[in-house]
Coordinates of C-alpha atoms in Angstrom, one line a residue:
M1 CA 4.7 2.8 -37.4
K2 CA 1.8 0.3 -36.4
K3 CA -0.2 1.3 -33.1
P4 CA -0.2 -1.2 -30.1
Q5 CA -3.6 -3.1 -30.1
L6 CA -5.2 -4.5 -27.2
F7 CA -7.6 -7.7 -28.0
V8 CA -10.4 -7.9 -25.9
Y9 CA -12.2 -11.3 -25.2
P10 CA -15.2 -10.8 -23.2
K11 CA -16.7 -14.2 -21.3
G12 CA -20.1 -15.2 -23.4
R13 CA -19.6 -12.2 -25.8
E14 CA -17.9 -11.2 -29.1
S15 CA -14.3 -10.4 -29.0
F16 CA -13.0 -6.9 -30.2
C17 CA -9.8 -5.2 -30.9
Y18 CA -8.9 -1.5 -29.3
E19 CA -6.1 0.5 -30.9
F20 CA -4.1 2.2 -28.2
D21 CA -4.7 5.9 -29.3
N22 CA -4.7 7.7 -26.0
D23 CA -1.8 7.9 -23.4
I24 CA -3.9 6.1 -21.0
V25 CA -6.7 3.6 -21.9
R26 CA -9.1 2.7 -18.7
M27 CA -11.0 -0.7 -18.6
G28 CA -14.0 -1.3 -16.6
R29 CA -17.7 -1.8 -16.3
S30 CA -18.5 1.8 -16.6
G31 CA -19.2 3.4 -19.9
D32 CA -16.8 6.2 -19.7
N33 CA -13.9 4.0 -19.9
E34 CA -12.4 3.7 -23.3
I35 CA -12.8 -0.2 -23.1
S36 CA -16.2 -0.8 -21.5
I37 CA -16.5 -4.3 -20.4
P38 CA -20.4 -5.3 -19.1
D39 CA -18.7 -7.8 -16.8
P40 CA -20.2 -8.4 -13.2
F41 CA -16.7 -9.1 -11.6
S42 CA -15.3 -6.2 -13.1
S43 CA -15.5 -2.7 -11.1
G44 CA -16.6 0.7 -12.7
H45 CA -13.0 1.9 -13.1
H46 CA -11.1 -1.7 -12.8
A47 CA -7.5 -0.8 -14.4
Q48 CA -5.7 1.2 -16.7
I49 CA -2.8 0.7 -19.3
E50 CA -0.8 4.1 -19.6
R51 CA 1.9 4.9 -22.2
S52 CA 5.5 6.0 -20.6
G53 CA 7.7 6.6 -23.5
K54 CA 8.0 3.1 -25.5
D55 CA 6.7 1.6 -22.5
F56 CA 3.2 0.3 -21.6
I57 CA 2.5 0.4 -18.0
L58 CA -0.9 -1.8 -16.4
K59 CA -2.3 -0.4 -13.2
D60 CA -4.9 -1.6 -11.1
N61 CA -7.0 0.9 -9.9
D62 CA -8.0 -0.4 -6.4
S63 CA -10.5 -2.9 -8.1
K64 CA -12.6 -5.2 -5.7
N65 CA -11.6 -8.4 -7.6
G66 CA -8.1 -7.3 -8.3
T67 CA -6.3 -7.5 -11.9
F68 CA -4.2 -10.6 -13.1
L69 CA -1.3 -10.4 -15.3
N70 CA -0.3 -13.8 -16.7
G71 CA -2.3 -15.5 -13.7
E72 CA -0.6 -13.4 -11.0
K73 CA -2.1 -10.6 -9.2
I74 CA -0.5 -7.3 -9.7
K75 CA 0.5 -5.2 -6.5
S76 CA 2.2 -2.3 -8.0
Q77 CA 2.3 -1.0 -11.8
T78 CA 3.7 -3.4 -14.2
K79 CA 5.5 -3.1 -17.6
L80 CA 3.8 -5.1 -20.1
K81 CA 5.3 -7.6 -22.9
E82 CA 3.8 -8.4 -26.6
G83 CA 1.4 -11.4 -25.6
D84 CA 1.0 -10.7 -21.9
E85 CA -2.6 -11.6 -21.0
I86 CA -4.8 -9.6 -18.6
L87 CA -7.5 -11.0 -16.5
V88 CA -10.1 -8.2 -15.7
G89 CA -12.8 -9.7 -14.0
S90 CA -13.8 -12.8 -16.1
T91 CA -12.5 -10.7 -19.2
R92 CA -9.2 -11.3 -21.2
V93 CA -7.3 -8.7 -22.6
V94 CA -4.3 -9.5 -24.5
F95 CA -1.4 -7.0 -25.3
N96 CA -0.7 -6.6 -29.0
K97 CA -1.1 -10.2 -29.8
K98 CA -4.3 -11.8 -31.3
L99 CA -5.2 -14.9 -30.0
S100 CA -4.8 -17.8 -33.0
T101 CA -7.6 -19.7 -31.5
N102 CA -10.1 -18.5 -28.7
V103 CA -11.7 -20.9 -26.2
E104 CA -14.4 -20.5 -24.3
I105 CA -16.6 -22.1 -21.9
T106 CA -20.1 -22.0 -23.0
D107 CA -23.6 -23.2 -22.1
S108 CA -25.6 -23.5 -19.2
A109 CA -24.7 -26.1 -16.8
Q110 CA -26.8 -28.9 -16.9
V111 CA -26.4 -32.0 -14.8
S112 CA -26.0 -34.9 -17.0
P113 CA -25.8 -37.9 -14.6
N114 CA -25.5 -40.9 -17.3
V115 CA -22.5 -39.6 -19.5
N116 CA -20.9 -42.4 -21.2
T117 CA -18.0 -42.9 -18.7
I118 CA -17.2 -41.3 -15.5
M119 CA -13.8 -42.3 -13.8
H120 CA -13.5 -40.9 -10.0
L121 CA -10.0 -39.4 -9.6
D122 CA -9.6 -41.9 -6.8
D123 CA -10.3 -45.3 -8.8
V124 CA -7.9 -44.2 -11.3
L125 CA -4.9 -43.0 -9.1
R126 CA -5.0 -45.0 -6.2
K127 CA -5.8 -48.3 -7.3
K128 CA -3.4 -50.2 -9.4
D129 CA -4.9 -49.9 -12.9
V130 CA -1.7 -49.3 -14.6
S131 CA 0.6 -52.5 -13.6
T132 CA 3.5 -54.7 -15.1
T133 CA 2.6 -57.4 -17.1
I134 CA 3.4 -60.1 -14.9
E135 CA 1.0 -58.6 -12.3
A136 CA -2.0 -58.1 -15.0
T137 CA -1.1 -61.8 -16.0
Q138 CA -2.0 -63.0 -12.7
R139 CA -5.5 -61.3 -12.6
S140 CA -6.2 -61.8 -16.3
F141 CA -5.3 -63.6 -19.6
D142 CA -7.1 -60.5 -21.2
I143 CA -3.9 -59.9 -23.8
E144 CA -5.7 -56.5 -25.0
Q145 CA -5.7 -55.2 -21.4
I146 CA -2.2 -56.7 -20.9
K147 CA -0.9 -54.4 -23.8
Q148 CA -2.9 -51.5 -22.9
E149 CA -1.6 -51.5 -19.4
H150 CA 2.1 -52.0 -20.7
K151 CA 1.5 -49.3 -23.3
A152 CA 0.2 -46.8 -20.4
L153 CA 3.4 -47.7 -18.1
S154 CA 5.7 -47.2 -20.6
V155 CA 4.1 -43.5 -21.8
I156 CA 3.9 -42.8 -18.1
S157 CA 7.7 -43.8 -17.5
E158 CA 8.5 -41.7 -20.6
V159 CA 6.8 -38.8 -19.9
S160 CA 8.1 -38.8 -16.4
K161 CA 11.9 -38.6 -17.6
T162 CA 11.1 -35.5 -20.1
L163 CA 9.5 -33.9 -17.0
V164 CA 12.6 -34.4 -14.6
L165 CA 14.2 -31.2 -15.5
H166 CA 12.8 -27.7 -14.2
K167 CA 11.3 -25.5 -16.7
P168 CA 9.7 -22.0 -16.6
L169 CA 6.1 -22.3 -16.0
K170 CA 4.8 -21.1 -19.4
E171 CA 7.5 -23.1 -21.1
L172 CA 6.4 -26.3 -18.9
L173 CA 2.8 -25.7 -19.9
E174 CA 3.6 -25.7 -23.6
H175 CA 5.6 -29.0 -23.3
I176 CA 3.1 -30.9 -21.1
M177 CA 0.6 -30.3 -24.0
D178 CA 2.9 -31.7 -26.5
L179 CA 3.7 -34.7 -24.9
I180 CA -0.2 -35.2 -24.4
C181 CA -0.6 -34.8 -27.9
E182 CA 2.4 -37.1 -29.1
N183 CA 1.0 -40.0 -26.9
L184 CA -2.7 -39.8 -27.2
P185 CA -4.0 -38.5 -30.7
M186 CA -6.6 -35.7 -31.0
D187 CA -7.9 -33.0 -33.3
R188 CA -7.8 -30.3 -30.5
G189 CA -6.6 -30.0 -26.6
V190 CA -6.7 -27.3 -24.7
L191 CA -4.8 -26.9 -21.0
M192 CA -6.7 -24.3 -18.5
I193 CA -5.5 -23.3 -15.2
K194 CA -7.5 -21.9 -12.6
E195 CA -7.1 -18.1 -12.3
G196 CA -8.4 -15.0 -11.0
N197 CA -11.1 -13.5 -8.5
P198 CA -13.6 -15.3 -8.3
E199 CA -11.5 -18.0 -10.1
Q200 CA -12.4 -19.3 -13.7
F201 CA -10.4 -21.5 -15.9
I202 CA -8.3 -19.5 -18.2
P203 CA -6.9 -21.3 -21.3
K204 CA -2.9 -21.5 -21.3
V205 CA -2.1 -23.6 -24.0
I206 CA -4.2 -24.9 -27.1
R207 CA -3.4 -27.4 -29.7
V208 CA -5.2 -27.9 -33.0
N209 CA -3.7 -30.4 -34.8
N210 CA -6.8 -30.5 -37.4
T211 CA -5.9 -28.0 -39.8
S212 CA -9.0 -27.6 -40.8
L213 CA -10.1 -26.4 -37.6
M214 CA -7.2 -23.6 -37.6
N215 CA -8.5 -20.4 -36.2
K216 CA -11.9 -21.5 -35.2
K217 CA -13.4 -20.6 -31.8
I218 CA -13.2 -23.6 -29.6
N219 CA -16.4 -23.6 -27.4
V220 CA -15.9 -26.1 -24.5
S221 CA -19.3 -27.3 -22.9
Q222 CA -19.8 -25.8 -19.0
S223 CA -21.7 -29.1 -18.4
I224 CA -19.1 -31.6 -18.8
V225 CA -16.3 -29.2 -16.9
D226 CA -18.8 -28.6 -14.0
M227 CA -19.2 -32.5 -14.3
S228 CA -15.5 -33.1 -14.4
V229 CA -14.5 -30.8 -11.0
N230 CA -18.0 -31.1 -9.1
K231 CA -17.7 -35.1 -9.3
H232 CA -13.8 -35.1 -9.0
S233 CA -13.7 -37.4 -12.0
S234 CA -12.4 -37.7 -15.5
I235 CA -15.2 -37.6 -18.1
L236 CA -15.7 -39.5 -21.5
V237 CA -18.5 -38.6 -23.9
S238 CA -18.5 -40.9 -27.1
D239 CA -20.7 -40.5 -30.4
V240 CA -21.9 -36.8 -28.9
Q241 CA -24.1 -36.4 -31.7
A242 CA -26.2 -39.7 -31.1
D243 CA -26.6 -38.9 -27.3
P244 CA -30.1 -37.4 -26.9
R245 CA -28.7 -35.5 -23.6
F246 CA -26.3 -33.2 -25.6
K247 CA -28.5 -32.5 -28.6
A248 CA -29.6 -29.3 -27.1
Q249 CA -25.8 -28.3 -26.2
E250 CA -24.6 -26.4 -29.1
S251 CA -21.3 -26.0 -27.6
V252 CA -20.6 -29.7 -28.0
I253 CA -22.3 -30.2 -31.6
R254 CA -21.0 -27.1 -33.4
F255 CA -18.0 -28.6 -35.1
N256 CA -19.5 -32.4 -35.3
I257 CA -17.7 -33.3 -32.0
S258 CA -17.8 -37.3 -31.9
S259 CA -15.7 -37.8 -28.7
A260 CA -14.3 -35.6 -26.1
M261 CA -12.5 -36.1 -22.7
C262 CA -12.4 -33.2 -19.7
V263 CA -9.9 -34.5 -17.0
P264 CA -9.1 -32.5 -13.9
L265 CA -5.4 -31.4 -12.9
W266 CA -5.2 -32.8 -9.9
N267 CA -1.9 -32.1 -7.7
N268 CA -3.1 -34.6 -4.6
K269 CA -4.2 -31.5 -2.8
E270 CA -6.3 -29.6 -5.0
I271 CA -7.7 -29.2 -8.6
I272 CA -5.8 -26.5 -10.4
G273 CA -7.0 -26.5 -14.0
I274 CA -8.3 -29.2 -16.4
I275 CA -7.5 -30.5 -19.9
Y276 CA -10.1 -30.7 -22.4
S277 CA -9.7 -32.6 -25.9
D278 CA -11.9 -33.8 -28.6
R279 CA -12.0 -35.6 -31.9
I280 CA -14.1 -34.3 -34.5
S281 CA -12.8 -35.8 -38.0
L282 CA -11.1 -39.0 -36.6
N283 CA -13.3 -42.1 -36.9
K284 CA -12.2 -43.8 -34.1
Q285 CA -13.4 -42.4 -30.9
F286 CA -12.1 -42.0 -27.6
T287 CA -11.9 -45.0 -25.3
E288 CA -11.9 -45.8 -21.6
E289 CA -8.2 -46.5 -21.8
D290 CA -7.6 -43.2 -23.4
L291 CA -9.7 -41.7 -20.1
K292 CA -7.2 -43.5 -18.2
L293 CA -4.0 -42.4 -19.7
L294 CA -4.9 -38.9 -20.0
T295 CA -5.8 -39.0 -16.4
L296 CA -2.6 -40.4 -15.0
L297 CA -1.0 -37.7 -17.4
S298 CA -2.7 -35.3 -16.2
N299 CA -1.8 -36.2 -12.4
L300 CA 1.7 -36.2 -13.4
A301 CA 1.6 -32.8 -15.3
A302 CA -0.3 -31.5 -12.0
V303 CA 2.6 -32.3 -9.7
K304 CA 4.8 -31.2 -12.0
I305 CA 3.2 -27.4 -12.4
E306 CA 3.0 -27.5 -8.5
N307 CA 6.5 -27.9 -8.1
A308 CA 7.4 -25.6 -11.2
R309 CA 5.2 -22.9 -9.1
N310 CA 7.1 -23.4 -5.8
I311 CA 10.2 -23.1 -7.5
E312 CA 9.4 -19.8 -9.3
E313 CA 8.2 -18.6 -6.1
I314 CA 11.7 -19.3 -4.6
I315 CA 13.4 -18.0 -7.4
E316 CA 11.4 -14.6 -7.2
K317 CA 11.9 -14.3 -3.6
E318 CA 15.2 -14.9 -3.8
R319 CA 15.4 -11.9 -6.8
M320 CA 13.5 -9.9 -4.8
E321 CA 15.8 -10.0 -1.8
K322 CA 18.7 -9.4 -3.7
E323 CA 17.1 -6.2 -5.5
L324 CA 16.0 -5.0 -1.9
D325 CA 19.7 -5.7 -0.8
T326 CA 20.7 -3.6 -3.8
A327 CA 18.1 -0.9 -2.9
A328 CA 19.2 -0.9 0.5
G329 CA 22.9 -0.2 -0.3
I330 CA 22.0 2.9 -2.7
Q331 CA 19.6 3.9 0.3
R332 CA 22.4 4.1 2.6
N333 CA 24.7 6.0 0.7
L334 CA 21.9 8.7 0.0
L335 CA 21.5 9.3 3.9
P336 CA 23.8 11.7 6.2
K337 CA 26.2 9.5 7.8
K338 CA 26.1 12.0 11.0
D339 CA 24.3 14.7 12.2
P340 CA 24.9 18.2 11.5
K341 CA 27.1 20.3 14.1
I342 CA 25.8 24.0 14.4
K343 CA 26.5 26.6 16.9
G344 CA 23.3 27.3 18.8
Y345 CA 21.1 24.7 17.2
E346 CA 20.6 20.8 18.0
I347 CA 19.7 18.9 14.9
S348 CA 19.3 15.2 14.5
G349 CA 17.6 13.1 11.7
R350 CA 16.5 9.1 11.6
N351 CA 15.4 6.5 8.9
I352 CA 13.8 3.2 9.8
P353 CA 13.1 1.2 6.4
C354 CA 10.3 -0.7 5.8
Y355 CA 11.0 -4.3 4.3
Q356 CA 15.1 -3.3 4.0
V357 CA 14.6 -0.4 1.9
G358 CA 12.1 2.0 1.2
G359 CA 11.5 5.6 -0.5
D360 CA 12.2 7.6 2.4
Y361 CA 14.9 10.3 2.1
Y362 CA 16.2 13.0 4.2
D363 CA 19.4 15.3 4.0
F364 CA 21.5 18.3 5.5
I365 CA 23.0 20.3 2.8
P366 CA 25.3 23.0 3.5
I367 CA 24.9 26.2 1.3
D368 CA 27.1 28.8 2.9
E369 CA 28.6 29.5 6.4
H370 CA 25.5 30.6 7.6
R371 CA 23.0 28.8 5.7
L372 CA 22.0 25.0 6.0
G373 CA 19.6 23.3 3.6
I374 CA 17.4 20.6 5.1
V375 CA 15.3 18.1 3.1
I376 CA 12.9 15.3 3.7
A377 CA 11.1 13.5 1.0
D378 CA 9.1 10.1 0.1
V379 CA 9.2 8.8 -3.5
S380 CA 6.3 6.6 -4.7
G381 CA 7.2 2.8 -4.7
K382 CA 9.9 0.6 -3.2
G383 CA 12.7 -1.3 -4.6
V384 CA 15.7 -0.4 -6.6
G385 CA 13.5 1.8 -9.0
A386 CA 12.4 4.2 -6.1
S387 CA 15.9 4.3 -4.7
L388 CA 17.5 5.2 -8.2
L389 CA 15.2 7.9 -8.4
M390 CA 15.9 9.2 -5.2
A391 CA 19.4 9.0 -5.8
S392 CA 18.7 11.2 -9.0
L393 CA 16.8 13.7 -7.1
R394 CA 19.6 14.1 -4.9
A395 CA 22.0 14.9 -7.1
S396 CA 20.0 17.5 -8.8
L397 CA 19.5 19.1 -5.5
Y398 CA 22.7 19.5 -4.5
S399 CA 23.7 21.4 -8.0
E400 CA 20.6 23.4 -7.4
A401 CA 20.9 24.4 -4.0
S402 CA 23.0 27.4 -4.0
K403 CA 23.1 31.0 -2.5
D404 CA 21.9 32.5 -5.7
T405 CA 18.5 30.2 -6.0
D406 CA 15.4 30.7 -4.6
V407 CA 13.4 27.7 -3.2
Q408 CA 10.4 28.0 -5.2
D409 CA 12.8 28.3 -8.7
M410 CA 14.6 25.2 -7.3
A411 CA 11.5 23.4 -6.5
S412 CA 9.9 24.0 -10.2
K413 CA 13.5 22.8 -11.7
L414 CA 13.6 19.9 -9.6
N415 CA 9.5 19.2 -10.6
D416 CA 10.6 19.1 -14.3
F417 CA 13.6 17.0 -13.8
V418 CA 11.7 14.3 -11.9
N419 CA 8.6 14.7 -14.4
K420 CA 11.1 13.8 -17.4
S421 CA 13.3 11.5 -16.0
S422 CA 10.6 9.0 -14.4
S423 CA 7.5 6.8 -15.3
L424 CA 4.0 7.7 -15.5
N425 CA 2.7 7.4 -11.7
S426 CA 6.0 8.1 -10.3
F427 CA 6.4 11.2 -8.2
I428 CA 8.1 12.4 -4.8
T429 CA 6.5 14.2 -1.9
F430 CA 9.3 17.1 -0.8
F431 CA 9.8 19.5 1.6
Y432 CA 13.1 21.8 1.7
L433 CA 14.0 24.2 4.5
E434 CA 16.6 26.7 4.2
L435 CA 17.6 27.6 7.7
D436 CA 19.6 30.9 8.5
T437 CA 21.5 29.8 11.6
R438 CA 22.2 33.7 12.6
S439 CA 18.6 34.4 12.8
G440 CA 16.4 31.6 13.0
D441 CA 14.7 32.6 10.0
F442 CA 14.2 30.1 7.5
K443 CA 12.3 29.8 4.1
Y444 CA 10.6 26.8 2.5
I445 CA 8.5 24.9 -0.2
N446 CA 6.5 22.3 0.2
A447 CA 5.7 19.8 -2.9
G448 CA 2.9 17.5 -1.4
H449 CA 4.3 16.4 1.6
N450 CA 3.3 16.4 5.3
P451 CA 3.3 19.5 6.5
P452 CA 6.1 19.6 9.4
L453 CA 5.6 20.7 12.9
I454 CA 6.6 24.0 14.7
I455 CA 6.8 24.2 18.5
D456 CA 7.4 27.2 20.3
K457 CA 8.9 27.1 23.9
K458 CA 5.5 27.1 25.6
G459 CA 4.3 23.7 23.8
K460 CA 2.3 25.7 21.0
V461 CA 2.1 23.6 18.4
S462 CA 1.3 24.5 14.7
C463 CA 1.9 23.6 11.2
L464 CA 4.1 24.5 8.3
E465 CA 1.6 25.0 5.4
C466 CA 1.4 23.0 2.4
S467 CA 2.0 24.9 -1.1
G468 CA 2.3 22.7 -4.0
L469 CA 1.9 19.8 -5.9
S470 CA 4.3 16.7 -5.4
L471 CA 7.2 16.7 -7.7
G472 CA 6.9 14.7 -11.1
M473 CA 3.1 14.8 -11.2
F474 CA 3.0 17.2 -13.7
P475 CA 5.5 19.5 -16.0
S476 CA 5.8 22.9 -15.6
V477 CA 4.2 23.8 -11.9
C478 CA 5.0 26.9 -10.1
Y479 CA 5.5 26.6 -6.1
E480 CA 5.1 29.1 -3.3
G481 CA 7.7 29.8 -1.0
K482 CA 6.9 30.4 2.2
K483 CA 9.0 32.2 5.5
D484 CA 8.7 31.6 9.3
H485 CA 11.0 32.0 12.3
L486 CA 12.2 29.7 15.2
D487 CA 12.4 31.0 18.3
S488 CA 14.7 29.9 21.3
E489 CA 13.7 26.7 23.0
G490 CA 11.5 26.2 19.7
L491 CA 11.6 22.9 17.4
V492 CA 10.5 22.1 13.8
V493 CA 9.9 18.6 13.2
L494 CA 10.0 17.1 9.8
Y495 CA 8.4 13.6 9.2
T496 CA 7.0 10.9 6.7
D497 CA 3.5 9.6 7.0
G498 CA 4.9 6.3 7.7
I499 CA 4.8 7.5 11.3
T500 CA 1.5 8.8 11.3
E501 CA -0.3 6.1 9.6
S502 CA 1.3 3.2 11.6
R503 CA -1.7 1.2 12.7
N504 CA -2.4 -0.9 15.7
K505 CA -4.4 -4.3 15.7
K506 CA -7.6 -2.2 15.9
E507 CA -6.6 -0.7 12.8
E508 CA -6.2 2.8 14.1
E509 CA -3.7 5.2 13.3
F510 CA -1.1 6.9 15.2
G511 CA -2.2 9.9 13.8
E512 CA -0.6 13.2 13.4
Q513 CA -2.0 14.1 17.0
G514 CA -0.1 11.3 18.5
L515 CA 2.8 12.8 16.9
K516 CA 2.0 16.3 18.4
D517 CA 1.3 14.9 21.6
H518 CA 4.4 13.0 22.1
I519 CA 6.6 15.6 20.8
K520 CA 4.7 18.3 23.2
K521 CA 5.6 15.8 26.3
Q522 CA 9.3 15.5 25.0
R523 CA 10.4 18.6 23.5
K524 CA 12.4 19.8 26.8
K525 CA 14.8 16.5 25.5
N526 CA 17.4 17.0 22.9
P527 CA 16.4 16.1 19.1
S528 CA 18.1 12.6 19.5
E529 CA 16.3 11.6 22.6
I530 CA 13.1 12.8 21.1
L531 CA 13.6 10.6 18.1
D532 CA 14.5 7.7 20.4
S533 CA 11.2 7.8 22.2
L534 CA 9.1 8.9 19.2
F535 CA 10.0 5.6 17.6
E536 CA 9.9 3.5 20.5
Q537 CA 6.5 4.9 20.9
V538 CA 5.3 4.4 17.4
N539 CA 6.4 0.6 17.7
E540 CA 4.6 0.4 21.3
F541 CA 1.4 1.5 19.6
I542 CA 1.4 -1.0 16.7
S543 CA 2.2 -3.6 19.0
G544 CA 4.1 -6.0 17.0
M545 CA 2.0 -5.3 14.1
E546 CA 3.9 -5.3 10.6
R547 CA 5.0 -1.9 9.6
M548 CA 3.8 -0.9 5.9
D549 CA 6.0 1.6 5.3
D550 CA 9.2 3.3 6.4
M551 CA 9.4 6.0 9.4
T552 CA 11.9 9.2 8.7
A553 CA 11.8 12.3 11.0
V554 CA 14.5 15.1 11.5
I555 CA 13.9 17.5 14.5
I556 CA 15.9 21.1 14.4
K557 CA 15.7 22.4 17.9
K558 CA 17.1 26.3 18.6
K559 CA 19.1 26.3 22.1

C-alpha cells in the first residue's frame, strides 16, 4: 500500500515531497521537526499531522499566525482529505496530491511607473466604458469601438447568467476561470485569493491552455502584482521582452512572455485576490480592450465569490447549530434527571453548558443498598463527537461499576476503552468517588481532573489528591485508588474547570481560591442552595463576559 505523502511548496525555495512514515509529523521553523520550514512567518513547532487509524488529523500547536486549511483558519483538530491545502506561514503543504503546475510570486517588488497600460478600477467600473451600440454611436462613429463594446456587453451578460445559481466556493472558482478562458484566449491563467496571516495571494485555480507549458512552474512578477494592488488598478504589459524596464526580471521573461495582464478581484469593498494571465506563443498580444474585459469579468467574479462565502458561512452556521442541538439532546439524556435521596445526606449536581453543549458530565450510580458511585468528567472538544464519546464512557462506566470492582481496576479498563475508541488528542478528565453511606467512608480515583474539595464542619478546606493521567491519553495506565472520610456537617465539592477558569473583563480568573472562599461562606446551606449561589457568584464575577466553557459541580453533604 502506497504511503501517504505531503507535498511542500516553500516560498522562494524548491518544493519537496515527504512520505508519511511516522504516526506524527511536525512542521515548523525548528530543525527538530520532521518537516523543517525556514519560514519567517512559521512558529518553531507550528503544526502537526497525526495518524489516527486510517485518518490523518491536522492540529495547530498554538502557533503565532495560525494554521490554515483550504483558506480557513483551523480552530480545532481537523481530518484531512486528499488534495487539502495547508498553509503554514507562507509555505503551502498539499496532502497526498502533487500540484500539476506550481505558481510562485517572485522577484523584488520594483516600482515601474511606465508600464504599457494602467487602468484604475474606478475608471473601468464606474464610467460607462461598456454601453449599448446606440449610446456608443452618439459618442463616436468608431465602428471597431462599437463592436468591441457590444462584444464586451454580450460577454458580461452571458457570464452573469451562468453565475446566477449558487455553487460551492471551490467549484465556483473553477467555473469562473473556465468562463474567463472561454471569452479571453490566453496561454496561462491563475486565480489567486488572499489567505493566511500575514495575508498572501494563494493560487486556487490554474489554467494552462498551451500544452507545451504543462507541468512547468509559473513565476508571476511581484512587481506587476504589487503595482496592481497598490495602485488599485488593472495592469497590461505588452511586448515584455522589448521593454527595458522588465529585462532584469527573470520571472517575466523566463518563458518568452510576450504579453501579460494582472487584474484585482475587487468586490466593491476590498481586493480579495487577483487574476493573472499571459500569452507566450500566441502572436496577438493582449490589448486594452482585453484588459477592460478582464477587469469587468473579475469584478463580477469577486462579487459572486463574496456572495458564495456569505452563503457558505450561513450554511455552516446552520449546520453547526443543528449539530449542537443534536449534541445537546445527547448530553441532556446523559445527565441525572434528579438528585439522589440518601438517608443522612444531601447531594446535588448541576450542569450549565456553554454554546448549548459541551463536554462536561456528572452522574450518580447506585452500586448496592449502602454504596453510591458519584462521577464528574470533562471530555476534550465540543459538539456531537464529544457527546458521543461521553455517552460511550457512561455505558462502559455503568457496566464496570459494581460491588466486585476496585476503583483503580475500573479506571484502568475505562482508560483502555477511551484510548481505543477515540481519536488522537481525545481524552477525558475523570473523577470517581464511591461513598459508603453508613460510615461516611469513601474511596476515589482521579484521572487528571481538578482535585475536589473537602470541607469539615469548622470550614477547614483541603483537596482530594490527583492520582493519574486523563483517560485515553495512553494505553495500559495503572491508577492508584485513595480513601478518605466525610464527617457530619462536612462537604465534598466536585467541579470542572469551567468554574475556576471563568474570567472577568480584567482577564482575572475566578480561581480555586474564589471557589474555596464561596463554599466556606455558604457551607451551612444545603447543596442545592450552595450551587445556586455559586453560579450566581461566577456570573457576577464575569460581569457579562462570554463564558468559554461548561460549568459543572456536585456537592455531597453529610447531615
